[in-house]
Short mmCIF file of C-alpha atoms in Angstrom, two decimals:
data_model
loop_
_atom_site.label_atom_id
_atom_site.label_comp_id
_atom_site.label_asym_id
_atom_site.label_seq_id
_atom_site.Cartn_x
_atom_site.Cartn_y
_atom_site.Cartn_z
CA UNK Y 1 10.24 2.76 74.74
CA UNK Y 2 10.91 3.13 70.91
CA UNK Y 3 13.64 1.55 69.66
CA UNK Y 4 14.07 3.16 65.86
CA UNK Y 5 15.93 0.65 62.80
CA UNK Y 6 17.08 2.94 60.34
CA UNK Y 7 18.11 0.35 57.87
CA UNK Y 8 15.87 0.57 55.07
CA UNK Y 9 17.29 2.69 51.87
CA UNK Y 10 20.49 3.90 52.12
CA UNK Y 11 21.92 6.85 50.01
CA UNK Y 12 24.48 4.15 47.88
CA UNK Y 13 21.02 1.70 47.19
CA UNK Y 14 19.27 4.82 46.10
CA UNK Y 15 22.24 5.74 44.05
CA UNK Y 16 21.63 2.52 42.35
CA UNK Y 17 17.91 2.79 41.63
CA UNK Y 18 18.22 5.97 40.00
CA UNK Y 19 21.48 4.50 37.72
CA UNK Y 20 19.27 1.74 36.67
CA UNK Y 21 15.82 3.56 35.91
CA UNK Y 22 17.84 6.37 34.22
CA UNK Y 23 19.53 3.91 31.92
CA UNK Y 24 16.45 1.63 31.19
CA UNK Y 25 13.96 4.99 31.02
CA UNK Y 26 16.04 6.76 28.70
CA UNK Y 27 16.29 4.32 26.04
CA UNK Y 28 12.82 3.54 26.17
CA UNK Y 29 11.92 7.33 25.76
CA UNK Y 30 13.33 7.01 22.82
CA UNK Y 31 11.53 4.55 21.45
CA UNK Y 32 8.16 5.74 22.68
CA UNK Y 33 8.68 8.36 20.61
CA UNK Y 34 10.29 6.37 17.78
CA UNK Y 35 7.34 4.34 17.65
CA UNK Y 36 5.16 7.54 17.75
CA UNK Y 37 6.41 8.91 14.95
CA UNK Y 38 6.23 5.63 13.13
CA UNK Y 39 2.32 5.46 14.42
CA UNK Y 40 2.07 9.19 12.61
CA UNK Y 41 3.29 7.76 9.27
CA UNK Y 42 1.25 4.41 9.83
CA UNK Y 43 -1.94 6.99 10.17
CA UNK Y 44 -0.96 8.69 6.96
CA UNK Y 45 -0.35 6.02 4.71
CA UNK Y 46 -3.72 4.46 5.71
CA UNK Y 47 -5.12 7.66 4.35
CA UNK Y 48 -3.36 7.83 1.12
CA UNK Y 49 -3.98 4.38 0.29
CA UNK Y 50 -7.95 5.53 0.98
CA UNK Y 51 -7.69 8.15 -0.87
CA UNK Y 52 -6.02 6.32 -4.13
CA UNK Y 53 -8.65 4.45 -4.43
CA UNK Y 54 -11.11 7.37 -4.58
CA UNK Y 55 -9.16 9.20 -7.23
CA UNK Y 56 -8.89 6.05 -9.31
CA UNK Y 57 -12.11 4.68 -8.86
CA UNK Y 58 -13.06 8.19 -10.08
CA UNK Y 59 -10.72 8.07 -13.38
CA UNK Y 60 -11.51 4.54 -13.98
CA UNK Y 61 -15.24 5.41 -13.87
CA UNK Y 62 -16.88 8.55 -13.15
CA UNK Y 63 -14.95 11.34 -15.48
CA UNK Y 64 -15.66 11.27 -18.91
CA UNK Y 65 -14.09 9.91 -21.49
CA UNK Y 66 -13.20 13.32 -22.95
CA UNK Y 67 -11.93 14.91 -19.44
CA UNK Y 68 -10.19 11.84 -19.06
CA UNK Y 69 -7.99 11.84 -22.09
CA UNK Y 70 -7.36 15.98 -22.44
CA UNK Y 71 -4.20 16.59 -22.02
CA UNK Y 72 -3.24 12.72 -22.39
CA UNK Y 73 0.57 11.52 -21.92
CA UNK Y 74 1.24 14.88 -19.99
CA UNK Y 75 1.05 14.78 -15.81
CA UNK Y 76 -2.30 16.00 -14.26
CA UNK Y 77 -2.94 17.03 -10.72
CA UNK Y 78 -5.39 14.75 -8.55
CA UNK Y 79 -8.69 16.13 -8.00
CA UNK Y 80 -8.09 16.69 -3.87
CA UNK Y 81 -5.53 19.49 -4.62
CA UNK Y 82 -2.08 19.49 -4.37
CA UNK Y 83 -1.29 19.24 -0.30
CA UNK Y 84 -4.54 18.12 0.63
CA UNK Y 85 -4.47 18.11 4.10
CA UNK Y 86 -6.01 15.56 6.69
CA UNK Y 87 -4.87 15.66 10.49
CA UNK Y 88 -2.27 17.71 9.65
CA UNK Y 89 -0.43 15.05 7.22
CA UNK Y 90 -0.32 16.47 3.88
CA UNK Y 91 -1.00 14.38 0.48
CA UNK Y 92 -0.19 14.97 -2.98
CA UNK Y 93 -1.21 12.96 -6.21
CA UNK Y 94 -0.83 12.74 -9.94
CA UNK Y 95 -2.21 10.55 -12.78
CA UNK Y 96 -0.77 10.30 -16.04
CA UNK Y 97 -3.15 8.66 -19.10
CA UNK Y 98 -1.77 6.85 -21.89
CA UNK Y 99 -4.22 5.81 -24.58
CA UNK Y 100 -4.39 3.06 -26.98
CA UNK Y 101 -5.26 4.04 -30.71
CA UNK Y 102 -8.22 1.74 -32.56
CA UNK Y 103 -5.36 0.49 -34.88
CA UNK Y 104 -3.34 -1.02 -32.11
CA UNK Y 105 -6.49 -3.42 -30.73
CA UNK Y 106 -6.54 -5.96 -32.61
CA UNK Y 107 -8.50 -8.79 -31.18
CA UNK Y 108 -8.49 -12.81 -31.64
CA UNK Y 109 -12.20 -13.54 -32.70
CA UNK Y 110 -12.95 -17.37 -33.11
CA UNK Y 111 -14.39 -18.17 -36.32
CA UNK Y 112 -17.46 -20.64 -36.33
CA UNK Y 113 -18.30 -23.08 -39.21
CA UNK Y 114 -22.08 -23.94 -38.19
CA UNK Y 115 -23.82 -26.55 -39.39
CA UNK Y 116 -26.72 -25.40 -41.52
CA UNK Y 117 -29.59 -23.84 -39.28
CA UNK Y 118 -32.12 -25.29 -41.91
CA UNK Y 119 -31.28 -28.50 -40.87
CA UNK Y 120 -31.38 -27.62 -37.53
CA UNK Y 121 -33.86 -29.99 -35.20
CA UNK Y 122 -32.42 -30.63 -31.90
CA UNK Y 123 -31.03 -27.35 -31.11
CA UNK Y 124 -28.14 -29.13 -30.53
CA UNK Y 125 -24.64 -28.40 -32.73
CA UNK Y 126 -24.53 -31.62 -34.65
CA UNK Y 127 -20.61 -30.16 -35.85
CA UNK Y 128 -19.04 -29.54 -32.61
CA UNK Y 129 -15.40 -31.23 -33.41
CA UNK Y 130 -15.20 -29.03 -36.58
CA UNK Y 131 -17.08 -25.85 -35.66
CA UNK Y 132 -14.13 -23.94 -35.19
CA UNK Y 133 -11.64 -22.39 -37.43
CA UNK Y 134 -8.52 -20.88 -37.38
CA UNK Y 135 -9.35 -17.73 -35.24
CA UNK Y 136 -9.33 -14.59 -37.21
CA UNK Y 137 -7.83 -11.16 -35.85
CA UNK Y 138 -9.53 -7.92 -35.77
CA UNK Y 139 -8.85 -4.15 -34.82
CA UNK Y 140 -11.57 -2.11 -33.08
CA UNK Y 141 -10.63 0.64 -35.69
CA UNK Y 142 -12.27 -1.97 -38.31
CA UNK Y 143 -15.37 -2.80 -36.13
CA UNK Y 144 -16.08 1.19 -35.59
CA UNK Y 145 -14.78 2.68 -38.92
CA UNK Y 146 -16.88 6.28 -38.63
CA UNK Y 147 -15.22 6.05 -35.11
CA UNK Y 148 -12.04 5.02 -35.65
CA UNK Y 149 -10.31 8.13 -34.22
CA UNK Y 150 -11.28 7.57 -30.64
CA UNK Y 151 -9.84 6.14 -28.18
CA UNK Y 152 -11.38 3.19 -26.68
CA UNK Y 153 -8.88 2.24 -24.41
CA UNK Y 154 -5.79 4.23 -21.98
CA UNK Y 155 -4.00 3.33 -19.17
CA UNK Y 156 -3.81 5.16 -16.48
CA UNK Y 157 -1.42 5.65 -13.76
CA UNK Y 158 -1.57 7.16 -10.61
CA UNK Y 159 0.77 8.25 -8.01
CA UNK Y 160 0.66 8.80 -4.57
CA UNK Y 161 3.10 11.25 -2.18
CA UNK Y 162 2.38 12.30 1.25
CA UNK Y 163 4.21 13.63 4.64
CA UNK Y 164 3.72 13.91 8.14
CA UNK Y 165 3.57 17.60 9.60
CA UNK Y 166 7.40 17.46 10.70
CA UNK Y 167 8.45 16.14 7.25
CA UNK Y 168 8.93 16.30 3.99
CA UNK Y 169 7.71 14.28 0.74
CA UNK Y 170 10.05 11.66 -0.55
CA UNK Y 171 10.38 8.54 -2.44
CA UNK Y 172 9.93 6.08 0.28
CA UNK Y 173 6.41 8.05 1.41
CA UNK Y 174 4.85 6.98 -1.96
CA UNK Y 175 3.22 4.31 -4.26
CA UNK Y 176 1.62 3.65 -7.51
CA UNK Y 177 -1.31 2.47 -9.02
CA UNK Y 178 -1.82 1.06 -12.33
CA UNK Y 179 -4.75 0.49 -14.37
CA UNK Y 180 -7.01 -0.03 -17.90
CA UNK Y 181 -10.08 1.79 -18.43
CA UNK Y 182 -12.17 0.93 -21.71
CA UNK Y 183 -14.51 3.09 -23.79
CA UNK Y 184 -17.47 1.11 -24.00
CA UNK Y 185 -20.29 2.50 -26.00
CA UNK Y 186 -23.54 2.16 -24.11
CA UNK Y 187 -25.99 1.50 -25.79
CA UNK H 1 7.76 -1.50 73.96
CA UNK H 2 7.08 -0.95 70.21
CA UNK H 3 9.22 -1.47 67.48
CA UNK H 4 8.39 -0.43 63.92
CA UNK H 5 8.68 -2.15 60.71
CA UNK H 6 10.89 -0.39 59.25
CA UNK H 7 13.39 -3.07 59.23
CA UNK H 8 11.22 -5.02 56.69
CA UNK H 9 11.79 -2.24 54.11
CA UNK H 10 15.43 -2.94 53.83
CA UNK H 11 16.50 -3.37 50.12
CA UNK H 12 12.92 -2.41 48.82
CA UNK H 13 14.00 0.45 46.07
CA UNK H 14 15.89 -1.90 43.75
CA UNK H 15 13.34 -4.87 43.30
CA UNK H 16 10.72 -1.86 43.05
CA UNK H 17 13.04 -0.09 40.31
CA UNK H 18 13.44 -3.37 38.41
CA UNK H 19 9.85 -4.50 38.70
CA UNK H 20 8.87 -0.72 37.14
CA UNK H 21 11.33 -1.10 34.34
CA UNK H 22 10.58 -4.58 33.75
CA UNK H 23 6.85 -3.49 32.93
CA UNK H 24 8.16 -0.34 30.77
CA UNK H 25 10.40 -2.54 28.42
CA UNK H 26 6.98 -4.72 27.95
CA UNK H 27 5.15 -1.75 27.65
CA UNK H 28 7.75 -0.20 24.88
CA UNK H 29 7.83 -3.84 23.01
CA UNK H 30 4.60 -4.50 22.85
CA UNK H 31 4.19 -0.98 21.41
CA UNK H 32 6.95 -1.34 18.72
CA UNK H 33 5.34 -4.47 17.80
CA UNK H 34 1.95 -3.15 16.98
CA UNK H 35 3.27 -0.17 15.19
CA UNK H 36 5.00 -3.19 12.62
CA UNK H 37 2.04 -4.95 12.71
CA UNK H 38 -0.25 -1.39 11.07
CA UNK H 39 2.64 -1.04 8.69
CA UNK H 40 2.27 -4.53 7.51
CA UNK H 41 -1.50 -3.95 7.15
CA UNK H 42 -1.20 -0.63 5.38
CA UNK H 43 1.20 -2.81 2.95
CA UNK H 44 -1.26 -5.04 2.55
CA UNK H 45 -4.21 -2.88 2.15
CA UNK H 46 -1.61 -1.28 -1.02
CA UNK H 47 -0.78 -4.35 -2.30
CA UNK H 48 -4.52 -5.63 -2.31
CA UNK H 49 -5.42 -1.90 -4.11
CA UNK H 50 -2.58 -2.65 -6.95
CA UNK H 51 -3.85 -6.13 -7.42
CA UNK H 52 -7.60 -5.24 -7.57
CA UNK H 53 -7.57 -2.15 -9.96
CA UNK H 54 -5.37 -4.77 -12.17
CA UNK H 55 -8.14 -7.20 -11.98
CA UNK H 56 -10.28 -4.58 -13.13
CA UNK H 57 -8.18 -3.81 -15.74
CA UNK H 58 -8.97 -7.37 -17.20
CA UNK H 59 -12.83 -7.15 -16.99
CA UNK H 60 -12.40 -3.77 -18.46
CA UNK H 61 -10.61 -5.39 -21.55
CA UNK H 62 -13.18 -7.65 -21.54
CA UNK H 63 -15.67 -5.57 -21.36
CA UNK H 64 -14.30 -3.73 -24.46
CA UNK H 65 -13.82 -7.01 -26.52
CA UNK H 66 -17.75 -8.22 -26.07
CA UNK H 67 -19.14 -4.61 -26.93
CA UNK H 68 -16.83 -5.00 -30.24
CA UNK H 69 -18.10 -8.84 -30.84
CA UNK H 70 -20.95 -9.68 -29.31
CA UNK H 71 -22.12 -12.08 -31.87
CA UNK H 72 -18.83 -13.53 -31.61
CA UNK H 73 -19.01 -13.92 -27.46
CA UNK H 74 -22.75 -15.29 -27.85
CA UNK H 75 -21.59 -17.79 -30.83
CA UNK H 76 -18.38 -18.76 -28.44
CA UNK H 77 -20.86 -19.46 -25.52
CA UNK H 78 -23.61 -21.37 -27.07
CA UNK H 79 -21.47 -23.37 -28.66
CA UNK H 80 -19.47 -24.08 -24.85
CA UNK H 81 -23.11 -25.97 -24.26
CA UNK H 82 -23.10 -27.48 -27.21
CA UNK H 83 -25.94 -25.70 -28.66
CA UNK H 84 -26.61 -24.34 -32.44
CA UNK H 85 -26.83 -20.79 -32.08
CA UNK H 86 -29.69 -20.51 -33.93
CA UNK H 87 -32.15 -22.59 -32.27
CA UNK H 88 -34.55 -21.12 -29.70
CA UNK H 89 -33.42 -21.72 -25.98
CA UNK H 90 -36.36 -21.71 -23.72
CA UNK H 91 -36.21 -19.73 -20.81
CA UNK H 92 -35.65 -21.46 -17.41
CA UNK H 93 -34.49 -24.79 -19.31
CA UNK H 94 -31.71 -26.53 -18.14
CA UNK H 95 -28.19 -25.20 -19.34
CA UNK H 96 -26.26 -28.65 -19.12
CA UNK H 97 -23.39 -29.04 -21.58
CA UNK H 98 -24.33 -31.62 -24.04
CA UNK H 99 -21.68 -34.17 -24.49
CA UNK H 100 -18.84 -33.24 -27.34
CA UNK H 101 -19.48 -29.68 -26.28
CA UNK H 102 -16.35 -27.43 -27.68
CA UNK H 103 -15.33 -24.57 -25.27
CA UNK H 104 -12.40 -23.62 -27.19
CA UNK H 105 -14.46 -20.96 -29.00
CA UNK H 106 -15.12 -19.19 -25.70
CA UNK H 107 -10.91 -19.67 -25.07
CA UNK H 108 -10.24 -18.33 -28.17
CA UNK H 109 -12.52 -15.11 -27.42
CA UNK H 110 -10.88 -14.36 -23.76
CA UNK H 111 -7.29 -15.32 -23.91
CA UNK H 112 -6.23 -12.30 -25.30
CA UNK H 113 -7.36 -9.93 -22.84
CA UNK H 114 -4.47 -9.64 -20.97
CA UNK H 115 -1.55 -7.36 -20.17
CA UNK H 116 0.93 -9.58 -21.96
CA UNK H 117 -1.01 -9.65 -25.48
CA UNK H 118 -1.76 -5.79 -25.38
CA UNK H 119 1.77 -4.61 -23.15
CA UNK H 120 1.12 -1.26 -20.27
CA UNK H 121 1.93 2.12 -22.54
CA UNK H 122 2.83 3.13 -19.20
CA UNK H 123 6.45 3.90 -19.34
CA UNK H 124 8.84 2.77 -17.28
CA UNK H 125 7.23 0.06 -15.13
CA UNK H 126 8.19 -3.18 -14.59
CA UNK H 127 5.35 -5.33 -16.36
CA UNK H 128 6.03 -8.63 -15.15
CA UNK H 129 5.27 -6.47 -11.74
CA UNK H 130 1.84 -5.67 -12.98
CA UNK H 131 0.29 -8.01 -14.52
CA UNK H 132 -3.41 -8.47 -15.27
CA UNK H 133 -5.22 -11.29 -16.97
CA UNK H 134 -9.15 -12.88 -18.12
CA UNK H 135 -8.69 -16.31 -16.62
CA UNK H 136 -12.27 -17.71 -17.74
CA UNK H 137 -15.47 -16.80 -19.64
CA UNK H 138 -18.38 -19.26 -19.04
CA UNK H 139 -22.44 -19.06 -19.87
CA UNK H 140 -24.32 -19.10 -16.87
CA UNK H 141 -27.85 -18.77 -18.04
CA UNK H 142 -29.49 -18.22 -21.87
CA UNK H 143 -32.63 -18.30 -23.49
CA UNK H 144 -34.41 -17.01 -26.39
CA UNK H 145 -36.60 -13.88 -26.41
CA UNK H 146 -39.21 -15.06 -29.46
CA UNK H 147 -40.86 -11.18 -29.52
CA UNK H 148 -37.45 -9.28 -30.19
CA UNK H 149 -35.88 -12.70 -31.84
CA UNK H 150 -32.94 -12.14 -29.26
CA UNK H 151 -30.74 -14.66 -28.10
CA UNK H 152 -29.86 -13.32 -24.17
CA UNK H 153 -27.05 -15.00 -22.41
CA UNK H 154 -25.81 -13.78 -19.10
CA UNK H 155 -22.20 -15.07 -19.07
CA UNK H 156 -19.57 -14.35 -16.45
CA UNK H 157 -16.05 -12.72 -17.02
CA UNK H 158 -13.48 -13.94 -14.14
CA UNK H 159 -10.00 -12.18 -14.26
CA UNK H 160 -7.19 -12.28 -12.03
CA UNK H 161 -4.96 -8.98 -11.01
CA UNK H 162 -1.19 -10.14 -9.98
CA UNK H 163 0.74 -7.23 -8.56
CA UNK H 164 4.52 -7.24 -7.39
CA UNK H 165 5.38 -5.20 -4.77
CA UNK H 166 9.03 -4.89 -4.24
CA UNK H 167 8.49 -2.40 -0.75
CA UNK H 168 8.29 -4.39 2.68
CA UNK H 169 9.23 -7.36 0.12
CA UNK H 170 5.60 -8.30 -0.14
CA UNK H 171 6.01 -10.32 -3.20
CA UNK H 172 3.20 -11.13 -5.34
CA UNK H 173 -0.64 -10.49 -4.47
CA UNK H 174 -3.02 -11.94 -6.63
CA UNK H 175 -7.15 -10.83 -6.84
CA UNK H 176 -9.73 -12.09 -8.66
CA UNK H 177 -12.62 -10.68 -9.69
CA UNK H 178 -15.87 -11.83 -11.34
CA UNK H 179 -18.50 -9.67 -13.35
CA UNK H 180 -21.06 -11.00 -14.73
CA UNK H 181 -23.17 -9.23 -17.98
CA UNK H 182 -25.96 -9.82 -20.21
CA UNK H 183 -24.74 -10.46 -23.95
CA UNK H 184 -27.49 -10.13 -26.55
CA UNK H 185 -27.59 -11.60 -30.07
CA UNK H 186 -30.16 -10.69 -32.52
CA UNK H 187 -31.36 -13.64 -34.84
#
């Protein structure tokens, strides 16, 4: 003989289940794809901050001097192309190049009063208290007079935009870097 | 007779219901929390880029100044050891300052590479936000080359970047950086 206890779910505890995984899975379905947007964006950024440092390692030491400063104080397009595209996110940058004239580098040099080499045994500096004087200021446009018309120095500034597929560029998706580049004549 | 278990299941579908959305919620947090955790990584890994290229900016300065003045740099670090410039320095000898050495020469020839004595032509930026700076110039290593009458001194520039980020309030990052280059004097 089988005796049957039909006591297990009944339609009012079911009822309740289903109330309380709707309300906690709906929320959370939500934020699953909050957070997977947010892991998008995450992705991209990682790539523009890569790929800043490409283009300005590149300006602050690959192109030349003369490619460098054409066009100077006017906006210039990165060299990946505007909407450069990697998984789908897209990036955009610019770099902007402000130079420094030879007049406006003027330099602190310290000015030595040696004691006379002639005299000069021990190697050592026998007028170390009063080898200095006041230090004396200098502009590269006086150290290079046949070159005093080129720039030596520029700053250069480079910005960074990008978006994810479903959106659009704007001024939170973005930062700037900053940086000198010198001239130096190799020689 | 047999009786089934049935009876045992009683109640079952809400402790199973909870126990599922328990885990979810974890699930969902733990997600949300690593998504914060890449963002704060890709801030950093901007932040650290801003600083660095500004501590380049520094050794680039520097740079500059001790192609301009090298007899000036050379002077400025013999004279940190306490050494006449003019003597012979024999190579693999012993660099020790002697005493009454005067670095101030070597202060006076780095302090003004800096982003506060020679302002960003960048416009618009904040420049206490980007800041750049040579911190120290020592002589590591010098000695005379009798053949091509050369004084050689390999010398090290350290400069420190200092970059302000005001996005995901990051505050200041500071990087150093240290080159080090081969100065030549003829005597």
């Amino acid at each position: 003989m089988i005796i049957r206890q039909n006591a297990g779910v009944t339609l009012a505890e079911l009822m309740i289940a289903v109330g309380i995984l709707a309300f906690v899975i709906v929320p959370i379905f939500g934020l699953l794809q909050y957070s997977n947007r947010g892991t998008r964006e995450q992705d991209a950024e990682g790539i523009a901050a890569n790929l800043a440092k490409e283009e300005m390692n590149r300006l602050m030491y690959v192109i030349t001097r003369e490619n460098l400063l054409l066009g100077a104080g006017a906006v210039h397009e990165w060299s990946f192309g505007a909407d450069y595209d990697i998984k789908g996110n897209k990036f955009s940058g610019e770099y902007t190049v402000y130079p420094f004239t030879s007049n406006e580098l003027a330099f602190a040099i310290p000015k030595f009063i040696f004691h006379d080499p002639q005299t000069c045994s021990s190697g050592v500096e026998s007028n170390p208290g009063g080898t200095l004087n006041t230090p004396d200021t200098m502009t590269i446009a006086e150290v290079y007079p046949d070159t005093a018309g080129e720039c030596r120095l520029a700053d250069i500034r480079l910005v960074i935009r990008w978006r994810v597929a479903t959106g659009e560029y704007n001024d939170v998706n973005q930062f700037e870097l900053l940086a000198r580049r010198a001239f130096v004549d190799k020689e | 007779m047999t009786k089934n278990n049935s009876g045992s299941r009683s109640g079952i579908a809400l402790p199973l219901v909870l126990v599922f959305s328990i885990c979810v919620m974890v699930f969902t947090a733990s997600l949300v929390f690593f998504r914060k955790e890449s963002k704060q990584q890709n801030l950093t890994n901007v932040h650290f880029l801003q600083a660095n290229f500004l501590a380049q900016s520094a050794v680039q300065m520097m740079l500059l100044k001790l192609s301009a003045f090298p007899q000036e740099a050379c002077d400025a670090g013999v004279l940190s050891l306490g050494y006449c410039p003019f003597r012979g320095i024999i190579a693999g000898s012993e660099l020790a300052p002697v005493a009454g050495a005067n670095r101030q020469g070597l202060i006076d020839f780095y302090s003004d590479c800096n982003s506060d004595r020679f302002p960003w032509k960048v416009p618009g930026i904040t420049a206490a936000n980007w800041k750049f700076a040579t911190t120290d110039f020592k002589v590591i290593s010098a000695y005379t080359n009798p053949g091509e009458r050369q004084l050689i001194i390999s010398s090290q520039i350290t400069a420190l970047g200092e970059a302000n980020l005001p996005r995901g309030e990051m505050g200041v990052r500071k990087e150093e950086m240290i080159k080090t280059v081969k100065l030549t004097r003829e005597n």
